[in-house]
PDB file of C-alpha atoms in Angstrom:
ATOM      1  CA  UNK A   1      44.875 -52.356 -12.353  1.00 79.00           C
ATOM      2  CA  UNK A   2      46.306 -49.087 -10.822  1.00 87.00           C
ATOM      3  CA  UNK A   3      44.229 -45.971 -10.810  1.00 91.00           C
ATOM      4  CA  UNK A   4      46.616 -43.251 -12.806  1.00 92.00           C
ATOM      5  CA  UNK A   5      48.749 -41.316 -10.972  1.00 94.00           C
ATOM      6  CA  UNK A   6      46.348 -37.596 -12.027  1.00 94.00           C
ATOM      7  CA  UNK A   7      43.508 -39.897  -9.233  1.00 95.00           C
ATOM      8  CA  UNK A   8      45.848 -41.226  -7.242  1.00 95.00           C
ATOM      9  CA  UNK A   9      45.120 -39.379  -2.497  1.00 94.00           C
ATOM     10  CA  UNK A  10      48.606 -39.141  -2.344  1.00 93.00           C
ATOM     11  CA  UNK A  11      50.099 -36.268   0.687  1.00 94.00           C
ATOM     12  CA  UNK A  12      49.435 -36.977   3.980  1.00 96.00           C
ATOM     13  CA  UNK A  13      48.179 -33.041   3.943  1.00 96.00           C
ATOM     14  CA  UNK A  14      45.364 -34.198   1.557  1.00 94.00           C
ATOM     15  CA  UNK A  15      43.772 -37.043   3.649  1.00 96.00           C
ATOM     16  CA  UNK A  16      43.956 -35.156   7.194  1.00 96.00           C
ATOM     17  CA  UNK A  17      42.004 -32.336   4.836  1.00 95.00           C
ATOM     18  CA  UNK A  18      39.852 -35.538   3.839  1.00 96.00           C
ATOM     19  CA  UNK A  19      39.183 -37.129   6.922  1.00 96.00           C
ATOM     20  CA  UNK A  20      38.977 -33.167   9.159  1.00 96.00           C
ATOM     21  CA  UNK A  21      36.418 -31.398   6.475  1.00 95.00           C
ATOM     22  CA  UNK A  22      34.840 -34.546   4.591  1.00 95.00           C
ATOM     23  CA  UNK A  23      31.707 -36.277   4.870  1.00 96.00           C
ATOM     24  CA  UNK A  24      31.866 -40.154   6.314  1.00 97.00           C
ATOM     25  CA  UNK A  25      29.100 -43.008   5.095  1.00 96.00           C
ATOM     26  CA  UNK A  26      29.609 -46.654   6.089  1.00 96.00           C
ATOM     27  CA  UNK A  27      28.496 -49.589   5.596  1.00 94.00           C
ATOM     28  CA  UNK A  28      29.837 -53.317   6.762  1.00 93.00           C
ATOM     29  CA  UNK A  29      32.527 -53.642   5.017  1.00 93.00           C
ATOM     30  CA  UNK A  30      34.087 -49.850   3.926  1.00 95.00           C
ATOM     31  CA  UNK A  31      33.590 -46.250   5.382  1.00 97.00           C
ATOM     32  CA  UNK A  32      33.509 -42.970   3.094  1.00 97.00           C
ATOM     33  CA  UNK A  33      34.713 -40.670   3.517  1.00 97.00           C
ATOM     34  CA  UNK A  34      34.475 -36.976   0.722  1.00 96.00           C
ATOM     35  CA  UNK A  35      35.522 -33.801   0.420  1.00 95.00           C
ATOM     36  CA  UNK A  36      33.948 -31.286  -1.887  1.00 91.00           C
ATOM     37  CA  UNK A  37      35.093 -28.813  -4.756  1.00 88.00           C
ATOM     38  CA  UNK A  38      35.515 -25.995  -3.480  1.00 78.00           C
ATOM     39  CA  UNK A  39      35.625 -23.292  -6.018  1.00 62.00           C
ATOM     40  CA  UNK A  40      37.679 -20.054  -6.153  1.00 53.00           C
ATOM     41  CA  UNK A  41      34.706 -17.372  -6.605  1.00 45.00           C
ATOM     42  CA  UNK A  42      32.342 -17.292  -4.149  1.00 48.00           C
ATOM     43  CA  UNK A  43      29.211 -16.125  -5.590  1.00 44.00           C
ATOM     44  CA  UNK A  44      30.434 -18.184  -9.406  1.00 43.00           C
ATOM     45  CA  UNK A  45      30.581 -21.735  -7.571  1.00 51.00           C
ATOM     46  CA  UNK A  46      27.082 -21.361  -6.218  1.00 47.00           C
ATOM     47  CA  UNK A  47      25.706 -21.361  -9.874  1.00 43.00           C
ATOM     48  CA  UNK A  48      28.263 -23.662 -11.181  1.00 45.00           C
ATOM     49  CA  UNK A  49      28.950 -26.084  -8.215  1.00 46.00           C
ATOM     50  CA  UNK A  50      26.461 -29.079  -8.759  1.00 46.00           C
ATOM     51  CA  UNK A  51      27.646 -29.213 -12.596  1.00 44.00           C
ATOM     52  CA  UNK A  52      31.144 -28.506 -13.106  1.00 43.00           C
ATOM     53  CA  UNK A  53      33.386 -27.790  -9.802  1.00 43.00           C
ATOM     54  CA  UNK A  54      36.696 -25.332 -10.072  1.00 44.00           C
ATOM     55  CA  UNK A  55      39.746 -25.600  -9.301  1.00 42.00           C
ATOM     56  CA  UNK A  56      41.516 -22.467  -7.539  1.00 45.00           C
ATOM     57  CA  UNK A  57      43.691 -22.644 -11.803  1.00 46.00           C
ATOM     58  CA  UNK A  58      39.602 -22.181 -13.266  1.00 48.00           C
ATOM     59  CA  UNK A  59      39.564 -25.422 -14.535  1.00 57.00           C
ATOM     60  CA  UNK A  60      37.594 -28.808 -13.756  1.00 62.00           C
ATOM     61  CA  UNK A  61      40.208 -30.989 -11.305  1.00 84.00           C
ATOM     62  CA  UNK A  62      40.228 -35.085 -11.312  1.00 90.00           C
ATOM     63  CA  UNK A  63      38.890 -36.776  -8.281  1.00 93.00           C
ATOM     64  CA  UNK A  64      41.837 -38.313  -6.570  1.00 96.00           C
ATOM     65  CA  UNK A  65      40.773 -40.971  -4.676  1.00 96.00           C
ATOM     66  CA  UNK A  66      42.933 -43.190  -1.616  1.00 97.00           C
ATOM     67  CA  UNK A  67      42.328 -46.196   0.469  1.00 97.00           C
ATOM     68  CA  UNK A  68      43.742 -46.522   4.289  1.00 96.00           C
ATOM     69  CA  UNK A  69      43.810 -49.982   5.274  1.00 96.00           C
ATOM     70  CA  UNK A  70      45.274 -50.937   8.606  1.00 95.00           C
ATOM     71  CA  UNK A  71      46.427 -53.473  10.418  1.00 96.00           C
ATOM     72  CA  UNK A  72      43.462 -54.027  12.721  1.00 95.00           C
ATOM     73  CA  UNK A  73      42.614 -55.652   8.894  1.00 94.00           C
ATOM     74  CA  UNK A  74      44.620 -57.687   8.749  1.00 94.00           C
ATOM     75  CA  UNK A  75      48.471 -58.302  10.214  1.00 95.00           C
ATOM     76  CA  UNK A  76      49.233 -60.197   6.861  1.00 95.00           C
ATOM     77  CA  UNK A  77      50.379 -57.523   3.841  1.00 95.00           C
ATOM     78  CA  UNK A  78      49.067 -60.369   1.670  1.00 95.00           C
ATOM     79  CA  UNK A  79      45.752 -60.077   2.798  1.00 93.00           C
ATOM     80  CA  UNK A  80      45.545 -55.980   3.505  1.00 94.00           C
ATOM     81  CA  UNK A  81      47.305 -55.951  -0.696  1.00 94.00           C
ATOM     82  CA  UNK A  82      44.610 -57.868  -1.894  1.00 93.00           C
ATOM     83  CA  UNK A  83      41.885 -56.530  -0.633  1.00 93.00           C
ATOM     84  CA  UNK A  84      43.318 -52.643  -1.687  1.00 94.00           C
ATOM     85  CA  UNK A  85      43.931 -54.291  -5.528  1.00 94.00           C
ATOM     86  CA  UNK A  86      40.096 -55.599  -5.009  1.00 93.00           C
ATOM     87  CA  UNK A  87      39.558 -52.744  -4.201  1.00 94.00           C
ATOM     88  CA  UNK A  88      41.730 -49.989  -6.945  1.00 95.00           C
ATOM     89  CA  UNK A  89      39.901 -52.469  -9.111  1.00 94.00           C
ATOM     90  CA  UNK A  90      36.006 -51.646  -8.480  1.00 94.00           C
ATOM     91  CA  UNK A  91      37.425 -47.992  -7.933  1.00 94.00           C
ATOM     92  CA  UNK A  92      39.096 -47.340 -11.291  1.00 95.00           C
ATOM     93  CA  UNK A  93      35.915 -49.110 -13.704  1.00 94.00           C
ATOM     94  CA  UNK A  94      33.427 -46.248 -12.077  1.00 94.00           C
ATOM     95  CA  UNK A  95      35.890 -43.225 -12.333  1.00 94.00           C
ATOM     96  CA  UNK A  96      34.563 -42.436 -15.650  1.00 93.00           C
ATOM     97  CA  UNK A  97      30.629 -41.859 -13.273  1.00 93.00           C
ATOM     98  CA  UNK A  98      32.214 -39.753 -10.754  1.00 93.00           C
ATOM     99  CA  UNK A  99      31.582 -35.849 -10.924  1.00 92.00           C
ATOM    100  CA  UNK A 100      35.502 -33.832 -11.257  1.00 93.00           C
ATOM    101  CA  UNK A 101      37.289 -32.251  -8.543  1.00 93.00           C
ATOM    102  CA  UNK A 102      35.853 -34.563  -5.360  1.00 95.00           C
ATOM    103  CA  UNK A 103      39.057 -36.049  -2.726  1.00 96.00           C
ATOM    104  CA  UNK A 104      38.133 -39.972  -1.342  1.00 96.00           C
ATOM    105  CA  UNK A 105      39.349 -41.808   0.495  1.00 97.00           C
ATOM    106  CA  UNK A 106      38.150 -45.005   0.962  1.00 97.00           C
ATOM    107  CA  UNK A 107      38.711 -47.194   4.805  1.00 97.00           C
ATOM    108  CA  UNK A 108      38.732 -50.907   4.709  1.00 96.00           C
ATOM    109  CA  UNK A 109      37.447 -51.696   8.219  1.00 95.00           C
ATOM    110  CA  UNK A 110      38.155 -55.357   9.532  1.00 93.00           C
ATOM    111  CA  UNK A 111      34.667 -56.746   8.365  1.00 92.00           C
ATOM    112  CA  UNK A 112      36.267 -57.118   4.687  1.00 90.00           C
ATOM    113  CA  UNK A 113      38.668 -59.288   5.653  1.00 87.00           C
ATOM    114  CA  UNK A 114      36.854 -61.606   7.755  1.00 82.00           C
ATOM    115  CA  UNK A 115      34.711 -62.048   5.072  1.00 75.00           C
ATOM    116  CA  UNK A 116      35.435 -64.089   2.487  1.00 73.00           C
ATOM    117  CA  UNK A 117      33.799 -61.531  -0.286  1.00 65.00           C
ATOM    118  CA  UNK A 118      34.340 -61.269  -3.471  1.00 76.00           C
ATOM    119  CA  UNK A 119      34.066 -58.299  -5.011  1.00 82.00           C
ATOM    120  CA  UNK A 120      30.672 -57.939  -6.292  1.00 88.00           C
ATOM    121  CA  UNK A 121      29.904 -57.289  -3.191  1.00 90.00           C
ATOM    122  CA  UNK A 122      33.376 -54.265  -2.668  1.00 92.00           C
ATOM    123  CA  UNK A 123      31.445 -52.905  -6.067  1.00 93.00           C
ATOM    124  CA  UNK A 124      27.855 -52.929  -4.577  1.00 94.00           C
ATOM    125  CA  UNK A 125      28.790 -50.844  -1.263  1.00 94.00           C
ATOM    126  CA  UNK A 126      30.868 -48.924  -2.711  1.00 95.00           C
ATOM    127  CA  UNK A 127      28.982 -47.657  -6.117  1.00 94.00           C
ATOM    128  CA  UNK A 128      25.972 -47.768  -2.260  1.00 95.00           C
ATOM    129  CA  UNK A 129      28.338 -45.342  -0.306  1.00 95.00           C
ATOM    130  CA  UNK A 130      29.046 -43.185  -3.501  1.00 94.00           C
ATOM    131  CA  UNK A 131      25.895 -42.581  -4.318  1.00 94.00           C
ATOM    132  CA  UNK A 132      25.141 -41.330  -0.758  1.00 94.00           C
ATOM    133  CA  UNK A 133      27.291 -38.992  -0.758  1.00 93.00           C
ATOM    134  CA  UNK A 134      26.510 -37.877  -4.024  1.00 92.00           C
ATOM    135  CA  UNK A 135      30.081 -38.153  -6.096  1.00 92.00           C
ATOM    136  CA  UNK A 136      28.195 -39.931  -8.543  1.00 88.00           C
ATOM    137  CA  UNK A 137      28.162 -38.162 -11.713  1.00 81.00           C
ATOM    138  CA  UNK A 138      23.953 -36.697 -11.586  1.00 72.00           C
ATOM    139  CA  UNK A 139      23.905 -38.379  -8.441  1.00 61.00           C
ATOM    140  CA  UNK A 140      22.555 -41.579  -9.590  1.00 56.00           C
TER     141      UNK A 140
END
């Protein structure tokens, strides 16, 4: 189950912006890098930032997500792709709960491949990281 195209973080420039300016939250298997939505009109933005983040065009933007998994996690592409598919499926199910406008990068740590961990543990860790970064609607 792939993420919709509107929710994918694709360009190198976007990844670099998230790594350069975003906040970082860690767990045993993942590091979450999250970049808050930006607003073009500063006074208006302060009143609205917690409820409805705005893009430069003045309308809501989708939360875009990227997954970074290096060969340090596993030399075998099959293993890396399997982990990536699990994470993508979990994030696809969490999309309705996420606040709009965020740019997120999930960095997979080598411990994810070493442990024979099930998707349930991945789900709990990702939910915990998203809650810590206050990406959920209502910060639940």
